[in-house]
Amino acid sequence: MNRPVSLLLALPMTVMALSQASAAGWSDVKTPTKEAPRSIGRPNLGCLAGGVALPLDGVGYHVLRPQRNRFYGQPVLLKTITAVAEQMAKQGHGSILIGDMSQPRGGRMNFGHASHQTGLDVDLWLKMQTGPLSASDRAEPQAVSMVPVGARQADPTLWGPAQSDLVRIAAQQPAVVRIFANPAIKATLCQTFAPHGEASAPAWLRKVRPWKGHDEHIHLRLSCPPGNRDCVDQDPPPSGSGCGAELQAWFEPPVTPTLRIPVEPPPPAPTLPKACQAVLSQK
């Protein structure tokens, strides 16, 4: 039940990490390196070698805002996206809209994300595309929030079978280890798929983790591909469906932490893996 405290205590380290993982240079590089795909470091402190571009259109999907040049990833990420899109299309839900993946060489973005740095993250919009996508709608799309301000459930006039199926299908992909979604969306999924508590919860529901924002899209995170020895996975999610006290803590007022005078100097700020400098500078 100490979620707000843990977030506040983690903030100084997050700020230090971001200062070390500067966006300078990464957003200026327009092409991936010419080598085998390889993820280096962590989702919020790493880079991508040999990034592969996702085609802007495919069966059941469209890439949004291509001018950002953030549609690169590991082959397993592309495989996951296309598998989700194809299954959604087969169920008659139209096309899914692909938000940010990674930059050509990963690394820190100059706006929008602290993660998405290793080619293993992607945002999938919760609004479906049921007709042709115009050039203007692709370049400057309008997101739709599924959660009214202050609500504990998704808006039933906007959230329907297509949104539930998108999360379920994405969570069932083998490489997906986490899906970040708004707490109200997680609560809606718990009500839909685990109405009788833990015993009725499907295994995939554990992967859906509540997080601030994420009311217009879900954020998929994949595990490090085999053989990527410099890639660092996030710790596995806690056991269980996550529909109990952990979820409810997100709807409680923040707890003000007790400030303590540190008795030891803070640990050194994390730095980018050395291998990322070679990725950035490669011609």
Short mmCIF file of C-alpha atoms in Angstrom, two decimals:
data_model
loop_
_atom_site.label_atom_id
_atom_site.label_comp_id
_atom_site.label_asym_id
_atom_site.label_seq_id
_atom_site.Cartn_x
_atom_site.Cartn_y
_atom_site.Cartn_z
CA MET A 1 0.00 0.00 0.00
CA ASN A 2 3.04 2.25 -0.14
CA ARG A 3 3.00 2.93 -3.85
CA PRO A 4 3.00 6.76 -3.61
CA VAL A 5 5.91 6.70 -1.13
CA SER A 6 7.99 4.42 -3.31
CA LEU A 7 7.43 6.68 -6.29
CA LEU A 8 8.59 9.73 -4.37
CA LEU A 9 11.63 7.96 -3.00
CA ALA A 10 12.58 6.77 -6.47
CA LEU A 11 12.39 10.25 -7.97
CA PRO A 12 15.95 11.46 -7.14
CA MET A 13 17.50 8.37 -8.73
CA THR A 14 15.25 8.78 -11.77
CA VAL A 15 16.35 12.38 -12.21
CA MET A 16 20.01 11.39 -11.93
CA ALA A 17 19.54 8.59 -14.44
CA LEU A 18 17.93 10.92 -16.94
CA SER A 19 20.73 13.46 -16.54
CA GLN A 20 23.24 10.76 -17.43
CA ALA A 21 21.17 9.36 -20.29
CA SER A 22 20.95 12.63 -22.19
CA ALA A 23 18.96 12.75 -25.41
CA ALA A 24 21.80 14.66 -27.06
CA GLY A 25 22.81 12.78 -30.19
CA TRP A 26 20.33 9.92 -30.04
CA SER A 27 17.45 11.83 -31.57
CA ASP A 28 19.74 13.27 -34.25
CA VAL A 29 20.75 9.89 -35.67
CA LYS A 30 18.41 8.95 -38.51
CA THR A 31 19.52 5.41 -39.34
CA PRO A 32 20.24 2.21 -37.38
CA THR A 33 23.68 0.61 -37.17
CA LYS A 34 24.53 -2.08 -39.73
CA GLU A 35 24.86 -5.14 -37.53
CA ALA A 36 22.81 -7.91 -35.96
CA PRO A 37 19.99 -6.61 -33.76
CA ARG A 38 21.07 -6.27 -30.15
CA SER A 39 19.54 -4.58 -27.10
CA ILE A 40 22.00 -3.03 -24.66
CA GLY A 41 21.25 -1.92 -21.12
CA ARG A 42 17.86 -1.26 -19.55
CA PRO A 43 14.59 0.10 -20.96
CA ASN A 44 15.32 3.53 -19.42
CA LEU A 45 19.11 3.47 -19.73
CA GLY A 46 20.31 1.74 -22.88
CA CYS A 47 20.39 1.64 -26.65
CA LEU A 48 19.65 -0.49 -29.70
CA ALA A 49 22.14 -1.87 -32.21
CA GLY A 50 20.92 -3.10 -35.59
CA GLY A 51 17.42 -1.72 -35.15
CA VAL A 52 14.78 -2.88 -37.66
CA ALA A 53 12.12 -0.52 -39.03
CA LEU A 54 8.48 -1.56 -38.82
CA PRO A 55 6.74 -0.94 -42.17
CA LEU A 56 4.33 1.97 -41.76
CA ASP A 57 1.34 -0.15 -42.77
CA GLY A 58 0.61 -3.85 -42.48
CA VAL A 59 -2.23 -6.29 -41.95
CA GLY A 60 -4.32 -4.77 -39.21
CA TYR A 61 -2.09 -1.84 -38.23
CA HIS A 62 -0.85 1.66 -39.07
CA VAL A 63 2.17 3.47 -37.64
CA LEU A 64 1.41 6.95 -36.32
CA ARG A 65 3.64 10.06 -36.43
CA PRO A 66 6.33 8.61 -38.69
CA GLN A 67 7.98 12.04 -38.74
CA ARG A 68 9.23 11.26 -35.22
CA ASN A 69 11.31 8.37 -36.62
CA ARG A 70 10.47 6.17 -33.65
CA PHE A 71 9.32 3.02 -35.43
CA TYR A 72 12.39 0.83 -34.86
CA GLY A 73 12.85 -2.21 -32.69
CA GLN A 74 14.10 -5.72 -32.25
CA PRO A 75 12.74 -8.32 -34.70
CA VAL A 76 10.82 -9.90 -31.82
CA LEU A 77 9.04 -6.58 -31.23
CA LEU A 78 8.00 -6.37 -34.88
CA LYS A 79 6.82 -9.99 -34.74
CA THR A 80 4.78 -9.26 -31.63
CA ILE A 81 3.15 -6.15 -33.11
CA THR A 82 2.18 -7.89 -36.35
CA ALA A 83 0.83 -10.92 -34.46
CA VAL A 84 -1.40 -8.71 -32.29
CA ALA A 85 -2.57 -6.73 -35.32
CA GLU A 86 -3.43 -9.83 -37.33
CA GLN A 87 -5.42 -11.36 -34.49
CA MET A 88 -7.30 -8.13 -33.89
CA ALA A 89 -8.15 -7.86 -37.59
CA LYS A 90 -9.42 -11.46 -37.64
CA GLN A 91 -11.80 -10.60 -34.82
CA GLY A 92 -13.21 -7.70 -36.82
CA HIS A 93 -11.80 -4.87 -34.74
CA GLY A 94 -10.28 -2.90 -37.60
CA SER A 95 -6.68 -1.72 -37.46
CA ILE A 96 -4.62 -0.96 -34.38
CA LEU A 97 -2.60 2.24 -34.23
CA ILE A 98 1.08 2.01 -33.38
CA GLY A 99 2.59 4.79 -31.31
CA ASP A 100 6.23 5.18 -30.35
CA MET A 101 8.64 2.26 -30.47
CA SER A 102 12.35 3.21 -30.36
CA GLN A 103 14.60 5.56 -32.29
CA PRO A 104 16.89 4.04 -34.96
CA ARG A 105 19.58 3.42 -32.34
CA GLY A 106 17.37 3.56 -29.29
CA GLY A 107 18.70 5.75 -26.50
CA ARG A 108 17.08 8.65 -24.72
CA MET A 109 14.38 10.53 -26.62
CA ASN A 110 14.31 14.31 -26.56
CA PHE A 111 10.68 14.28 -25.37
CA GLY A 112 7.88 11.93 -24.45
CA HIS A 113 9.54 8.95 -22.77
CA ALA A 114 12.17 7.92 -20.28
CA SER A 115 12.04 4.33 -21.52
CA HIS A 116 11.69 2.91 -25.07
CA GLN A 117 15.51 2.90 -25.30
CA THR A 118 16.35 -0.70 -26.23
CA GLY A 119 13.93 -1.63 -29.02
CA LEU A 120 11.69 -3.68 -26.73
CA ASP A 121 8.87 -1.20 -25.96
CA VAL A 122 5.87 -0.05 -27.98
CA ASP A 123 2.76 2.03 -27.36
CA LEU A 124 -0.49 0.68 -28.80
CA TRP A 125 -3.33 3.18 -28.97
CA LEU A 126 -6.67 2.13 -27.48
CA LYS A 127 -8.59 3.88 -30.25
CA MET A 128 -9.10 1.59 -33.25
CA GLN A 129 -8.99 2.65 -36.88
CA THR A 130 -12.03 1.36 -38.76
CA GLY A 131 -11.49 3.09 -42.07
CA PRO A 132 -8.73 4.60 -44.23
CA LEU A 133 -6.11 6.63 -42.38
CA SER A 134 -5.52 10.03 -43.93
CA ALA A 135 -2.09 11.62 -44.11
CA SER A 136 -3.12 14.31 -41.62
CA ASP A 137 -4.58 11.79 -39.17
CA ARG A 138 -1.38 9.77 -39.37
CA ALA A 139 0.90 12.75 -38.82
CA GLU A 140 -1.20 14.53 -36.15
CA PRO A 141 -3.57 11.96 -34.67
CA GLN A 142 -6.02 12.81 -31.90
CA ALA A 143 -5.82 10.46 -28.94
CA VAL A 144 -8.93 9.50 -26.97
CA SER A 145 -8.79 9.01 -23.20
CA MET A 146 -10.68 5.93 -22.03
CA VAL A 147 -10.82 7.14 -18.42
CA PRO A 148 -12.86 10.10 -17.12
CA VAL A 149 -11.01 12.35 -14.69
CA GLY A 150 -11.00 10.80 -11.23
CA ALA A 151 -12.78 7.64 -12.37
CA ARG A 152 -12.01 4.15 -11.07
CA GLN A 153 -13.26 2.39 -14.18
CA ALA A 154 -12.88 2.95 -17.90
CA ASP A 155 -15.67 4.86 -19.66
CA PRO A 156 -18.14 2.18 -20.84
CA THR A 157 -19.15 4.34 -23.81
CA LEU A 158 -15.56 4.21 -25.10
CA TRP A 159 -14.18 0.99 -23.65
CA GLY A 160 -15.55 -2.13 -25.28
CA PRO A 161 -14.66 -5.60 -26.58
CA ALA A 162 -12.03 -4.22 -28.97
CA GLN A 163 -10.07 -2.61 -26.13
CA SER A 164 -10.38 -5.67 -23.89
CA ASP A 165 -9.30 -7.93 -26.72
CA LEU A 166 -6.32 -5.72 -27.52
CA VAL A 167 -4.97 -5.99 -23.98
CA ARG A 168 -5.73 -9.69 -23.72
CA ILE A 169 -4.16 -10.59 -27.07
CA ALA A 170 -1.10 -8.44 -26.38
CA ALA A 171 -0.61 -9.95 -22.92
CA GLN A 172 -0.77 -13.46 -24.35
CA GLN A 173 2.18 -12.86 -26.67
CA PRO A 174 5.14 -14.96 -25.45
CA ALA A 175 7.73 -12.17 -25.40
CA VAL A 176 5.54 -9.62 -23.57
CA VAL A 177 6.42 -9.38 -19.87
CA ARG A 178 4.59 -6.19 -18.92
CA ILE A 179 1.75 -4.01 -20.14
CA PHE A 180 1.45 -0.62 -18.49
CA ALA A 181 -2.14 0.63 -18.29
CA ASN A 182 -4.05 3.25 -16.34
CA PRO A 183 -5.17 1.96 -12.91
CA ALA A 184 -8.82 2.43 -13.92
CA ILE A 185 -8.20 0.28 -17.00
CA LYS A 186 -6.58 -2.40 -14.86
CA ALA A 187 -9.61 -2.26 -12.55
CA THR A 188 -11.93 -2.68 -15.54
CA LEU A 189 -9.96 -5.69 -16.74
CA CYS A 190 -10.07 -7.22 -13.27
CA GLN A 191 -13.84 -6.79 -13.17
CA THR A 192 -14.19 -8.33 -16.64
CA PHE A 193 -11.75 -11.22 -16.48
CA ALA A 194 -11.52 -11.95 -12.73
CA PRO A 195 -15.04 -11.25 -11.40
CA HIS A 196 -14.72 -13.91 -8.71
CA GLY A 197 -11.31 -12.92 -7.41
CA GLU A 198 -7.88 -14.48 -7.69
CA ALA A 199 -9.13 -17.98 -8.42
CA SER A 200 -10.86 -16.81 -11.59
CA ALA A 201 -8.03 -14.60 -12.89
CA PRO A 202 -6.30 -15.68 -16.12
CA ALA A 203 -2.50 -15.91 -15.97
CA TRP A 204 -2.00 -13.10 -18.51
CA LEU A 205 -3.71 -10.55 -16.24
CA ARG A 206 -0.60 -10.50 -14.04
CA LYS A 207 1.31 -8.83 -16.87
CA VAL A 208 -0.99 -5.77 -16.86
CA ARG A 209 0.55 -3.30 -14.41
CA PRO A 210 -1.18 -0.09 -13.29
CA TRP A 211 0.72 3.11 -14.02
CA LYS A 212 -0.07 6.80 -14.10
CA GLY A 213 -1.32 8.18 -17.41
CA HIS A 214 -1.71 5.42 -19.99
CA ASP A 215 -5.40 6.20 -20.41
CA GLU A 216 -5.13 6.64 -24.19
CA HIS A 217 -2.72 3.80 -24.94
CA ILE A 218 -1.12 0.72 -23.44
CA HIS A 219 2.64 0.28 -23.26
CA LEU A 220 4.04 -3.17 -24.07
CA ARG A 221 7.45 -4.22 -22.75
CA LEU A 222 9.22 -7.33 -24.00
CA SER A 223 11.86 -9.49 -22.36
CA CYS A 224 15.47 -9.45 -23.54
CA PRO A 225 15.92 -11.72 -26.57
CA PRO A 226 18.09 -14.82 -26.10
CA GLY A 227 21.78 -14.14 -26.67
CA ASN A 228 21.57 -10.42 -25.89
CA ARG A 229 24.03 -10.61 -23.02
CA ASP A 230 24.24 -6.83 -22.52
CA CYS A 231 20.46 -6.48 -22.22
CA VAL A 232 19.06 -6.15 -18.69
CA ASP A 233 15.51 -7.30 -17.95
CA GLN A 234 13.27 -5.60 -15.45
CA ASP A 235 12.42 -7.71 -12.40
CA PRO A 236 9.39 -9.95 -13.00
CA PRO A 237 5.98 -8.63 -11.89
CA PRO A 238 4.81 -9.74 -8.44
CA SER A 239 2.88 -12.99 -8.28
CA GLY A 240 -0.88 -12.95 -8.52
CA SER A 241 -3.31 -11.04 -10.71
CA GLY A 242 -2.57 -7.64 -9.19
CA CYS A 243 -6.30 -7.01 -8.71
CA GLY A 244 -6.22 -6.64 -4.94
CA ALA A 245 -4.58 -4.28 -2.47
CA GLU A 246 -1.82 -3.30 -4.88
CA LEU A 247 -4.35 -1.96 -7.37
CA GLN A 248 -6.48 -0.25 -4.75
CA ALA A 249 -3.45 1.67 -3.48
CA TRP A 250 -3.47 3.66 -6.72
CA PHE A 251 -6.85 5.14 -5.83
CA GLU A 252 -5.88 6.22 -2.31
CA PRO A 253 -4.52 9.66 -1.37
CA PRO A 254 -0.71 9.92 -1.57
CA VAL A 255 1.17 9.26 1.64
CA THR A 256 3.62 11.95 2.66
CA PRO A 257 6.95 10.26 3.42
CA THR A 258 8.92 11.05 6.54
CA LEU A 259 12.05 12.90 5.49
CA ARG A 260 15.26 11.53 6.90
CA ILE A 261 18.71 13.05 6.88
CA PRO A 262 20.93 10.66 4.90
CA VAL A 263 23.79 9.22 6.89
CA GLU A 264 25.67 8.04 3.81
CA PRO A 265 26.39 9.76 0.51
CA PRO A 266 24.04 8.71 -2.30
CA PRO A 267 25.26 6.03 -4.69
CA PRO A 268 26.80 7.20 -7.95
CA ALA A 269 24.35 8.03 -10.71
CA PRO A 270 23.86 5.24 -13.25
CA THR A 271 25.53 5.70 -16.60
CA LEU A 272 24.88 4.37 -20.06
CA PRO A 273 26.63 1.10 -20.92
CA LYS A 274 29.96 1.74 -22.65
CA ALA A 275 28.80 -0.23 -25.68
CA CYS A 276 26.15 2.43 -26.35
CA GLN A 277 28.78 5.04 -27.16
CA ALA A 278 30.02 2.83 -29.99
CA VAL A 279 26.46 2.41 -31.22
CA LEU A 280 25.90 6.17 -31.22
CA SER A 281 29.14 7.03 -32.99
CA GLN A 282 29.07 4.28 -35.62
CA LYS A 283 28.89 5.59 -39.19
#
